[in-house]
Each structure stands twice: as structure tokens, then as C-alpha cells.
């Protein structure tokens, strides 16, 4: 480590888009302090890992990252934050090389604390900052920027639902948000950076408004008026919160794109009830039928968990058949992961790993077919594509309004531009 202008920081981000938006915000602030951003595989003065705790696999990944960074730069300050940090701070602090574990309440102070440790060369420090469960109700505003032509804007945090398998409410606290006016200002900052597409992100995004007595639809309408932002996507919305009013408004052809990502988790009502989800398959189907009636070309991504405790072969078949009948464009498939301190962890009839793997494989094959059919059905249609900066084998890539990935010969002039193409 030399003087301040030459300090280097590297980031690793696990998990959801919310984490990516938070990491991006740390990155902007540290760049403002003169840090150079380097890759996590390079030597650095400071490493920041933003963790997830949805599966045991992501916990393990985080521990391996810490060991790798510690080996690469033994004198570097290592800071860990995010859901795993919130849930198991002592376990993380015990890992050799970790200096600071930051809980949700202090995310807004993370950069300041980390920077001080770097300046003080406090490699011997071992600090846990605000990881008590009752501390997790502050709001850390964040949006992603940088290389992406699209920005992830955090509008909501936390969740009050307490689904039987989920640790997120324990790690991120109650549902909360900042007022619409403040979010609009963030969107204006994004527009000022020249970014034209925004993905609205939260833990339970559609629950927006609880802490400010506003509504999610009011937020969408306010964001729609922000000059410079031309397209919006909603990262994910619970089926019970996707109201006919929201569907109707999106169908009117404003800046919100025909792209829905909706968690189903199971297509079997018995399992949905055990999961403590707030809808049944009938309600789910009615929402999809309403979207289909109003927005025929829409892209539908669905989350599914397989191997939840008590899911029999017949229950899984019910889920499979339900998904086939719904005809989504893509499936995000997760094998159930047993997480400490959740009701599902102590439920009887845990499903063996090999059966979960078989069910993942069956749904992956279904998803591949559905996705291919969806894309093929749009062949030859005119669409608007936002091209991104990634270059591979002389090609560049972008997404249509309804989330079909398009490639064309690389042309730097088109990065960040919305271009009409024939798919
Ligand atoms: S809605 Fe359920 S699965 Fe989603 S974050 Fe809340 S508790 Fe977890």
C-alpha cells in the first residue's frame, strides 16, 4: 500500500440484483475517494465481498473467496457484508484474513469504516458492525452503474412474508422503502449517467409503499415520467401483488416493458401451503391469463423450487404439468436448500439430493424447450434492442423489449443505443 491515490479495491458479489446495486454504490463511493477498481483475482489493498445466504453453496463460495483473497494479498483489509454476514457474523469473522463484518444497519457506513482500516493499515482488526437481527431496518439506497447499459435501482428492502424456506427476512428485516420522490431523484442520477434502461429491484419489490403510505403503481407512474430513461423492467413481483391495475397500466404501452418475472415456487397447492406462500395455483393462473389477454407478446420468467420437504413424485408431476399448461418463456429452477432457523429445515420428509437433481434436470429440459419455442415464435418480427458493451468473437449482444437476446457484429457506436432490428 502506498499513498491514497494508488489504493486498489476489488469486489465480489453473490446472489441477487439488490446486492449488485449495493456493490456498485460502494464502488462509486470508493472511486470518489481515489481508489482504483481491480479484479478480485488481482492484488488489492481492500476486498469487499457482498454475500448471499439463500443456499449453503453460496456460504461456501464466500468462504473460498476470503481464503483466495487473503492468500493473494495477505496485508489487504477484507470486508464482508450481505445476508450471510448478517446471519453468521462470528463464523465469518473467525475466518483468517477477515477484518470487518458489516450488517444491514451499517451498510451506509461501510465505505467509511473500510477506508479508515485501509489508511490505518489495521490488518489486526477484527470488527463486527451492527449484525443484530433487530438492527436490520435502515434503508441503504443503491443503484448499479459502470459497465452496464442497464441499471438496477433498489426501491425496496426486506420482507414481511416469512415463507417457510427463506432466510431473507431474517437477514434483511421488515419490508420498507424510501419515498417515491427520493427514488425519482436516483433515477434522474442514472439518466444523467447516460443509462437508458432501469430494472426496478427489491427483496419483495411489489410490497413497495408500506413504510411511506404510497403504492407500487404510483412509483411506476412517477418513474415513467423521468426524462432520459426510456425503458423499465420490474426485476420480480409476487403473484398476489401483481394487481389487475398494474397489468392494465403496463399494457397501455408506457416505458414499462412486456417482461414479467414471477415466483411460483411450486405448481402444487399442497406444497404452496406448506411453503406459506400467499396464493394458490388458481390465483397464479388467473394473473397470467390476464397478462396474456392484454399483452400477448410478453416474456414470462418463473421461479420454481424443487424438492421442498414432503414434495412427492406426484406433487412434482403436478408442478411440471402446471408449468407446461402456463407456458412460460423461461424457468429459474432452484433445488430446495435447507437453511438454519427456518420452519422448513425441521419439516419431516426431506427430499434426497439425487431426487432434487433429477427434478432440476426435468424442469431444465422443459425450460430449454419453452425458451426455444418462445424465441422461435418471434423470428422475423421487428423489435427494439438495447445493445450492451460486451464483445465476444467479434459480436455484440442486446435484449429486445420482451427479453429475447439478440446478437450482431460488434459496432461500438451502438453500445447503449436502442435500435430497431428484425429478430
Ligand atoms: S416473499 Fe418469501 S421467498 Fe421472497 S423474500 Fe419474502 S420470505 Fe423470502
XYZ file of C-alpha atoms and ligand atoms in Angstrom:
431
model
C 0.000 0.000 0.000
C 1.386 3.421 -0.940
C -0.383 6.781 -0.974
C -4.155 7.271 -1.196
C -4.339 7.787 -4.971
C -2.937 4.349 -5.634
C -5.214 2.350 -3.351
C -6.861 -0.605 -5.059
C -10.175 -2.202 -4.240
C -11.740 -5.396 -5.573
C -15.329 -6.615 -5.180
C -17.092 -9.949 -5.242
C -20.890 -10.038 -5.283
C -23.002 -13.119 -4.693
C -26.741 -13.517 -5.040
C -29.423 -11.129 -6.142
C -29.573 -7.910 -8.160
C -30.073 -5.977 -4.941
C -26.547 -6.983 -3.903
C -25.218 -5.911 -7.305
C -26.814 -2.479 -6.939
C -25.350 -2.110 -3.424
C -21.857 -3.191 -4.523
C -21.999 -0.750 -7.407
C -22.798 2.035 -4.955
C -19.779 1.087 -2.759
C -17.668 1.065 -5.898
C -18.733 4.577 -6.981
C -18.046 5.965 -3.498
C -14.593 4.363 -3.292
C -13.705 5.603 -6.769
C -14.650 9.057 -5.499
C -12.071 8.542 -2.730
C -9.418 7.832 -5.365
C -9.462 4.037 -5.370
C -8.649 2.089 -8.487
C -11.018 -0.831 -9.135
C -9.180 -4.087 -9.819
C -10.357 -7.659 -10.391
C -10.879 -9.883 -7.330
C -8.120 -12.179 -8.638
C -5.611 -9.306 -8.518
C -3.655 -7.866 -5.595
C -5.554 -5.164 -3.735
C -5.495 -3.045 -0.575
C -9.155 -3.653 0.107
C -11.517 -6.503 -0.774
C -15.262 -6.245 -0.259
C -17.474 -9.322 -0.504
C -21.249 -8.812 -0.659
C -22.732 -12.154 0.306
C -25.922 -14.116 -0.161
C -27.301 -16.809 2.103
C -30.041 -18.383 0.044
C -28.149 -21.669 -0.240
C -25.379 -23.466 1.637
C -23.462 -23.342 -1.658
C -23.237 -19.521 -1.581
C -21.913 -19.598 2.029
C -19.183 -21.986 0.905
C -18.364 -19.824 -2.112
C -17.897 -16.816 0.166
C -15.515 -18.699 2.479
C -13.428 -19.790 -0.531
C -13.293 -16.213 -1.836
C -11.982 -14.960 1.507
C -9.229 -17.606 1.546
C -8.229 -16.788 -2.043
C -8.067 -13.034 -1.383
C -6.165 -13.497 1.855
C -3.590 -15.625 0.035
C -3.269 -13.168 -2.859
C -2.822 -10.048 -0.681
C -2.092 -11.048 2.940
C -1.964 -7.386 4.061
C -5.256 -6.370 2.445
C -8.274 -5.355 4.505
C -11.120 -7.820 3.894
C -14.685 -6.664 4.492
C -17.726 -8.940 4.316
C -21.318 -7.735 4.164
C -24.710 -9.005 2.870
C -27.091 -11.714 4.068
C -24.515 -14.332 5.140
C -22.686 -11.611 7.111
C -25.920 -10.575 8.786
C -26.856 -14.125 9.762
C -23.488 -15.565 10.812
C -21.098 -12.679 11.595
C -18.934 -14.577 14.105
C -18.492 -17.549 11.772
C -17.186 -15.156 9.103
C -15.002 -13.086 11.430
C -13.311 -16.308 12.590
C -12.026 -16.928 9.058
C -8.400 -15.896 8.786
C -7.940 -12.614 6.936
C -11.376 -11.087 7.609
C -11.190 -7.684 9.333
C -14.676 -6.265 9.227
C -18.164 -7.780 9.019
C -20.880 -5.210 8.301
C -24.571 -5.828 8.981
C -27.537 -4.254 7.209
C -27.911 -1.297 9.581
C -24.392 -0.038 8.860
C -24.231 -0.594 5.090
C -24.300 3.195 4.659
C -21.117 3.456 6.758
C -19.289 0.514 5.194
C -17.093 2.537 2.856
C -16.056 4.984 5.556
C -15.175 2.164 8.008
C -13.306 0.121 5.395
C -11.354 3.133 4.127
C -10.273 4.020 7.674
C -8.975 0.478 8.250
C -7.001 0.713 4.994
C -5.488 4.082 5.986
C -4.650 2.796 9.486
C -3.209 -0.413 7.998
C -5.284 -2.237 10.622
C -4.745 -5.767 9.432
C -5.035 -6.995 13.025
C -8.566 -5.535 13.409
C -11.490 -7.885 13.944
C -14.754 -5.937 13.983
C -18.416 -6.862 13.735
C -20.566 -3.839 12.926
C -24.305 -3.999 13.574
C -25.310 -7.574 12.851
C -28.059 -7.882 15.466
C -31.345 -9.052 13.962
C -33.228 -6.065 15.420
C -30.791 -3.749 13.644
C -31.842 -4.556 10.108
C -34.432 -1.900 9.370
C -32.466 1.033 7.974
C -32.539 1.731 4.231
C -29.349 1.864 2.196
C -30.138 3.500 -1.160
C -28.358 1.958 -4.103
C -28.230 1.632 -7.867
C -25.817 -0.070 -10.181
C -23.857 1.686 -12.914
C -20.477 1.200 -14.544
C -20.097 -1.147 -17.472
C -23.774 -1.934 -17.740
C -26.063 -0.186 -20.163
C -28.833 -1.044 -17.759
C -29.008 -0.017 -14.112
C -30.508 -1.950 -11.193
C -32.319 0.548 -8.972
C -33.141 -0.522 -5.423
C -36.620 0.681 -4.466
C -37.472 -1.595 -1.550
C -35.734 -3.755 1.061
C -36.778 -6.507 3.488
C -39.824 -8.766 3.539
C -42.740 -9.442 5.903
C -43.827 -12.708 4.273
C -41.733 -15.334 6.110
C -42.046 -18.135 3.577
C -41.151 -21.405 5.314
C -37.855 -21.946 3.465
C -36.477 -18.399 3.372
C -33.789 -16.706 5.480
C -34.074 -13.366 3.695
C -36.467 -11.715 6.221
C -34.015 -12.699 8.987
C -31.119 -11.151 7.085
C -32.793 -8.098 5.561
C -35.519 -7.267 8.084
C -39.041 -5.931 7.599
C -40.410 -4.596 4.328
C -39.522 -0.927 3.905
C -38.745 1.713 1.295
C -37.776 5.325 0.831
C -40.344 7.790 -0.606
C -41.122 7.938 -4.331
C -39.607 11.433 -4.574
C -36.195 10.131 -3.441
C -36.315 7.192 -5.838
C -37.161 9.537 -8.706
C -34.013 11.537 -7.838
C -31.943 8.324 -8.018
C -33.475 7.573 -11.439
C -32.553 11.090 -12.587
C -28.948 10.428 -11.488
C -28.967 7.225 -13.529
C -30.302 9.126 -16.560
C -27.546 11.717 -16.074
C -25.007 8.853 -16.397
C -26.426 8.154 -19.876
C -28.119 4.879 -18.925
C -31.446 4.346 -20.692
C -32.811 1.165 -19.096
C -33.599 0.639 -15.409
C -34.533 -2.578 -13.619
C -36.580 -1.883 -10.506
C -35.249 -4.106 -7.759
C -36.181 -5.077 -4.215
C -36.480 -8.083 -1.928
C -40.271 -8.060 -2.277
C -40.499 -5.298 -4.874
C -44.285 -5.222 -5.236
C -44.622 -4.613 -1.495
C -43.241 -1.118 -2.114
C -45.010 1.694 -0.273
C -45.717 0.060 3.086
C -43.453 2.377 5.061
C -44.384 5.576 3.189
C -48.108 5.038 2.551
C -47.544 5.090 -1.195
C -48.340 2.433 -3.788
C -46.198 0.440 -6.181
C -48.316 1.646 -9.098
C -47.725 5.285 -8.055
C -43.994 4.539 -8.082
C -44.201 3.096 -11.606
C -46.129 6.148 -12.824
C -43.633 8.578 -11.264
C -40.639 6.736 -12.728
C -42.324 6.673 -16.125
C -42.033 10.479 -16.223
C -38.252 10.589 -15.630
C -36.629 12.129 -18.694
C -33.782 10.161 -20.272
C -34.857 6.722 -19.035
C -36.540 5.006 -21.942
C -37.213 1.503 -20.656
C -38.032 -0.094 -17.309
C -38.264 -3.699 -16.194
C -39.571 -4.993 -12.853
C -36.993 -7.462 -11.526
C -39.566 -9.735 -9.867
C -43.020 -9.405 -8.346
C -45.013 -11.738 -6.098
C -48.164 -13.006 -7.894
C -50.520 -11.735 -5.166
C -49.056 -8.221 -5.528
C -49.355 -8.087 -9.306
C -52.753 -6.383 -9.417
C -55.083 -6.044 -12.429
C -54.464 -2.255 -12.220
C -50.686 -2.746 -12.621
C -51.172 -5.187 -15.518
C -53.636 -2.836 -17.170
C -51.330 0.180 -16.791
C -48.303 -1.693 -18.210
C -50.444 -2.873 -21.143
C -51.072 0.764 -22.123
C -47.648 0.915 -23.784
C -45.663 3.200 -21.475
C -41.951 2.740 -20.673
C -42.546 -0.463 -18.674
C -41.631 -3.395 -20.876
C -43.653 -6.558 -21.542
C -41.377 -8.621 -19.308
C -42.596 -10.318 -16.123
C -40.587 -12.347 -13.643
C -42.945 -14.023 -11.190
C -42.044 -16.514 -8.455
C -44.339 -19.549 -8.472
C -42.098 -21.893 -6.410
C -44.497 -24.833 -6.716
C -47.377 -25.731 -9.024
C -48.898 -27.967 -6.342
C -51.313 -26.320 -3.888
C -50.410 -28.687 -1.052
C -46.734 -27.650 -1.305
C -47.573 -23.951 -1.758
C -49.488 -24.065 1.549
C -46.573 -25.793 3.311
C -44.245 -23.138 1.883
C -46.589 -20.477 3.387
C -46.917 -18.725 0.045
C -49.782 -16.225 -0.260
C -51.556 -17.592 -3.335
C -52.636 -20.853 -4.905
C -52.297 -22.106 -8.457
C -55.753 -20.819 -9.398
C -54.802 -17.249 -8.470
C -51.460 -17.605 -10.253
C -53.160 -18.846 -13.418
C -55.701 -16.013 -13.358
C -52.884 -13.403 -13.247
C -51.091 -14.979 -16.192
C -54.304 -15.209 -18.209
C -54.963 -11.539 -17.561
C -51.461 -10.561 -18.746
C -51.809 -12.796 -21.812
C -55.146 -11.211 -22.718
C -53.735 -7.680 -22.513
C -50.067 -8.102 -23.541
C -49.879 -11.029 -25.991
C -46.098 -10.809 -26.715
C -44.917 -10.722 -23.099
C -41.914 -12.613 -21.727
C -42.654 -14.658 -18.624
C -39.866 -15.941 -16.357
C -40.980 -18.130 -13.450
C -39.041 -19.184 -10.310
C -39.547 -22.756 -9.108
C -38.136 -24.634 -6.115
C -37.936 -28.413 -6.410
C -37.523 -30.916 -3.587
C -39.256 -28.914 -0.853
C -39.839 -31.188 2.198
C -42.764 -33.523 1.538
C -42.774 -32.979 -2.257
C -43.703 -36.447 -3.580
C -43.208 -37.661 -7.150
C -46.887 -36.962 -7.739
C -46.590 -33.408 -6.328
C -43.647 -32.778 -8.627
C -45.626 -34.108 -11.617
C -48.435 -31.707 -10.664
C -45.912 -28.826 -10.716
C -44.489 -29.974 -14.040
C -47.930 -30.222 -15.639
C -48.995 -26.857 -14.226
C -45.898 -25.175 -15.655
C -46.439 -26.786 -19.049
C -50.021 -25.501 -19.080
C -48.945 -21.969 -18.110
C -46.412 -21.945 -20.974
C -43.812 -19.512 -19.579
C -40.835 -18.301 -21.629
C -38.181 -19.402 -19.128
C -37.822 -21.170 -15.763
C -35.394 -20.243 -12.971
C -35.025 -23.549 -11.134
C -33.654 -23.936 -7.605
C -33.216 -27.164 -5.656
C -34.564 -26.639 -2.121
C -31.701 -25.751 0.265
C -32.155 -26.457 3.993
C -31.421 -23.231 5.896
C -30.998 -22.967 9.665
C -33.743 -21.198 11.672
C -36.433 -21.666 9.034
C -39.588 -23.780 9.623
C -38.868 -25.926 6.548
C -35.478 -27.012 7.904
C -37.147 -29.120 10.598
C -40.042 -30.419 8.473
C -40.204 -34.203 8.048
C -39.800 -35.915 4.676
C -36.745 -34.006 3.467
C -36.140 -34.948 -0.173
C -32.820 -36.687 -1.006
C -30.339 -34.707 -3.123
C -30.368 -37.167 -6.020
C -34.147 -36.760 -6.396
C -33.815 -32.964 -6.307
C -31.171 -33.250 -9.043
C -33.491 -35.396 -11.191
C -36.280 -32.839 -10.796
C -33.930 -29.945 -11.658
C -32.898 -31.838 -14.812
C -36.525 -32.495 -15.829
C -37.505 -28.842 -15.428
C -34.309 -27.622 -17.125
C -35.223 -29.660 -20.198
C -38.743 -28.195 -20.100
C -37.330 -24.672 -19.733
C -34.963 -25.145 -22.694
C -37.883 -26.210 -24.882
C -40.167 -23.383 -23.721
C -37.435 -20.785 -24.226
C -36.542 -22.055 -27.668
C -40.237 -22.105 -28.692
C -40.695 -18.557 -27.375
C -37.685 -17.186 -29.257
C -38.571 -19.057 -32.461
C -42.109 -17.653 -32.391
C -40.567 -14.146 -32.625
C -38.294 -14.916 -35.572
C -38.719 -12.357 -38.341
C -40.522 -9.823 -36.129
C -39.399 -6.207 -35.825
C -38.151 -5.406 -32.339
C -36.260 -2.728 -30.415
C -32.953 -3.891 -28.929
C -30.732 -2.155 -26.406
C -27.165 -3.168 -27.260
C -24.618 -3.726 -24.465
C -20.855 -3.258 -24.265
C -19.838 -6.935 -24.046
C -17.810 -8.042 -27.059
C -17.222 -11.719 -27.857
C -15.851 -13.249 -31.053
C -16.499 -10.003 -32.932
C -20.138 -9.904 -31.789
C -22.213 -7.711 -29.508
C -25.428 -8.522 -27.658
C -28.615 -6.899 -26.534
C -32.158 -7.574 -25.408
C -35.479 -6.867 -27.058
C -38.304 -5.269 -25.087
C -39.590 -8.754 -24.336
C -36.181 -10.069 -23.243
C -35.038 -12.023 -26.292
C -31.256 -11.986 -26.546
C -30.068 -10.767 -29.930
C -26.530 -10.784 -31.352
C -25.000 -8.850 -34.247
C -21.495 -7.908 -35.493
C -19.736 -5.671 -32.953
C -20.189 -1.946 -33.535
C -19.071 0.344 -30.677
C -21.390 3.084 -31.995
C -24.397 1.002 -30.953
C -23.457 0.493 -27.278
C -26.225 1.858 -25.064
C -28.452 2.634 -28.069
C -31.925 1.283 -28.749
C -32.004 0.017 -32.319
C -34.846 -1.425 -34.407
C -33.941 -4.875 -35.763
C -35.559 -7.875 -37.389
C -35.138 -10.746 -34.911
S -41.556 -13.385 -0.370
Fe -40.968 -15.261 0.663
S -39.263 -16.041 -0.585
Fe -39.495 -13.876 -1.122
S -38.063 -12.805 0.248
Fe -40.080 -12.805 1.244
S -39.990 -14.591 2.590
Fe -38.349 -14.846 1.099
